[in-house]
Amino acid sequence: MIAQSKLYLNLYVDRARPEQWVVRDHQGRFWRVPSGDDAWERRRPFVPTEETELEPVPGHYKYMLGLPF
């Protein structure tokens, strides 16, 4: 039997675009996540550029965005 690992996500805000939430999943992939209901279901791939300024956000915001832990 294979043990399931927890889904770990890191949450960031892009300071170059303050209205944009960015999530990095446990595989190192980045996702743009909208505010609102079902944010994780509406995620879109995100590729950081030189202009991207990701700043870590406290974990309790994951709950507010409805993100899986």
PDB file of C-alpha atoms in Angstrom:
ATOM      1  CA  MET A   1       0.000   0.000   0.000  1.00  0.00           C
ATOM      2  CA  ILE A   2       1.290   3.456  -0.916  1.00  0.00           C
ATOM      3  CA  ALA A   3       0.904   6.153   1.708  1.00  0.00           C
ATOM      4  CA  GLN A   4      -0.668   9.340   0.447  1.00  0.00           C
ATOM      5  CA  SER A   5       1.285  12.495   1.104  1.00  0.00           C
ATOM      6  CA  LYS A   6      -0.385  15.705   2.108  1.00  0.00           C
ATOM      7  CA  LEU A   7      -0.788  18.389  -0.484  1.00  0.00           C
ATOM      8  CA  TYR A   8       1.521  21.215   0.561  1.00  0.00           C
ATOM      9  CA  LEU A   9       1.055  24.607  -1.023  1.00  0.00           C
ATOM     10  CA  ASN A  10       2.974  27.856  -0.632  1.00  0.00           C
ATOM     11  CA  LEU A  11       0.997  31.039  -1.144  1.00  0.00           C
ATOM     12  CA  TYR A  12       2.449  34.255  -2.551  1.00  0.00           C
ATOM     13  CA  VAL A  13       1.296  37.622  -3.763  1.00  0.00           C
ATOM     14  CA  ASP A  14       2.931  39.089  -6.840  1.00  0.00           C
ATOM     15  CA  ARG A  15       4.039  42.584  -5.791  1.00  0.00           C
ATOM     16  CA  ALA A  16       4.259  43.598  -9.445  1.00  0.00           C
ATOM     17  CA  ARG A  17       0.512  42.784  -9.660  1.00  0.00           C
ATOM     18  CA  PRO A  18      -0.860  43.065  -6.103  1.00  0.00           C
ATOM     19  CA  GLU A  19      -4.263  41.713  -7.030  1.00  0.00           C
ATOM     20  CA  GLN A  20      -2.703  38.406  -8.097  1.00  0.00           C
ATOM     21  CA  TRP A  21      -2.383  35.384  -5.790  1.00  0.00           C
ATOM     22  CA  VAL A  22       0.196  32.785  -6.792  1.00  0.00           C
ATOM     23  CA  VAL A  23       0.441  29.260  -5.406  1.00  0.00           C
ATOM     24  CA  ARG A  24       3.413  26.896  -5.647  1.00  0.00           C
ATOM     25  CA  ASP A  25       2.410  23.263  -5.291  1.00  0.00           C
ATOM     26  CA  HIS A  26       4.447  20.401  -3.816  1.00  0.00           C
ATOM     27  CA  GLN A  27       5.840  19.607  -7.279  1.00  0.00           C
ATOM     28  CA  GLY A  28       7.210  23.145  -7.703  1.00  0.00           C
ATOM     29  CA  ARG A  29       4.603  24.248 -10.254  1.00  0.00           C
ATOM     30  CA  PHE A  30       3.193  27.764 -10.027  1.00  0.00           C
ATOM     31  CA  TRP A  31      -0.505  28.595 -10.396  1.00  0.00           C
ATOM     32  CA  ARG A  32      -2.383  31.886 -10.636  1.00  0.00           C
ATOM     33  CA  VAL A  33      -5.354  31.680  -8.278  1.00  0.00           C
ATOM     34  CA  PRO A  34      -8.315  34.074  -8.326  1.00  0.00           C
ATOM     35  CA  SER A  35     -10.057  35.306  -5.199  1.00  0.00           C
ATOM     36  CA  GLY A  36     -13.481  33.931  -4.453  1.00  0.00           C
ATOM     37  CA  ASP A  37     -15.215  30.590  -4.277  1.00  0.00           C
ATOM     38  CA  ASP A  38     -13.594  27.500  -5.762  1.00  0.00           C
ATOM     39  CA  ALA A  39     -10.308  29.347  -6.312  1.00  0.00           C
ATOM     40  CA  TRP A  40      -8.278  26.135  -6.600  1.00  0.00           C
ATOM     41  CA  GLU A  41     -10.678  24.719  -9.181  1.00  0.00           C
ATOM     42  CA  ARG A  42     -10.254  27.905 -11.262  1.00  0.00           C
ATOM     43  CA  ARG A  43      -6.438  28.034 -11.086  1.00  0.00           C
ATOM     44  CA  ARG A  44      -4.365  28.735 -14.176  1.00  0.00           C
ATOM     45  CA  PRO A  45      -0.699  27.903 -14.857  1.00  0.00           C
ATOM     46  CA  PHE A  46       1.681  30.735 -14.007  1.00  0.00           C
ATOM     47  CA  VAL A  47       5.234  31.238 -15.260  1.00  0.00           C
ATOM     48  CA  PRO A  48       7.262  33.766 -13.242  1.00  0.00           C
ATOM     49  CA  THR A  49       9.195  36.349 -15.247  1.00  0.00           C
ATOM     50  CA  GLU A  50      11.987  38.738 -14.332  1.00  0.00           C
ATOM     51  CA  GLU A  51       9.329  41.299 -13.364  1.00  0.00           C
ATOM     52  CA  THR A  52       7.623  38.868 -10.966  1.00  0.00           C
ATOM     53  CA  GLU A  53       8.082  39.831  -7.310  1.00  0.00           C
ATOM     54  CA  LEU A  54       6.684  36.975  -5.228  1.00  0.00           C
ATOM     55  CA  GLU A  55       6.269  37.676  -1.546  1.00  0.00           C
ATOM     56  CA  PRO A  56       5.245  34.852   0.811  1.00  0.00           C
ATOM     57  CA  VAL A  57       1.834  35.203   2.441  1.00  0.00           C
ATOM     58  CA  PRO A  58       0.892  33.703   5.849  1.00  0.00           C
ATOM     59  CA  GLY A  59      -0.715  30.285   5.621  1.00  0.00           C
ATOM     60  CA  HIS A  60      -4.062  31.314   7.114  1.00  0.00           C
ATOM     61  CA  TYR A  61      -4.894  33.023   3.815  1.00  0.00           C
ATOM     62  CA  LYS A  62      -5.098  29.564   2.211  1.00  0.00           C
ATOM     63  CA  TYR A  63      -8.271  28.964   4.197  1.00  0.00           C
ATOM     64  CA  MET A  64      -9.726  32.304   3.107  1.00  0.00           C
ATOM     65  CA  LEU A  65      -9.128  31.358  -0.544  1.00  0.00           C
ATOM     66  CA  GLY A  66     -10.462  27.839  -0.050  1.00  0.00           C
ATOM     67  CA  LEU A  67      -7.159  26.234  -1.010  1.00  0.00           C
ATOM     68  CA  PRO A  68      -6.381  22.627  -0.049  1.00  0.00           C
ATOM     69  CA  PHE A  69      -3.744  22.229   2.627  1.00  0.00           C
TER      70      PHE A  69
END
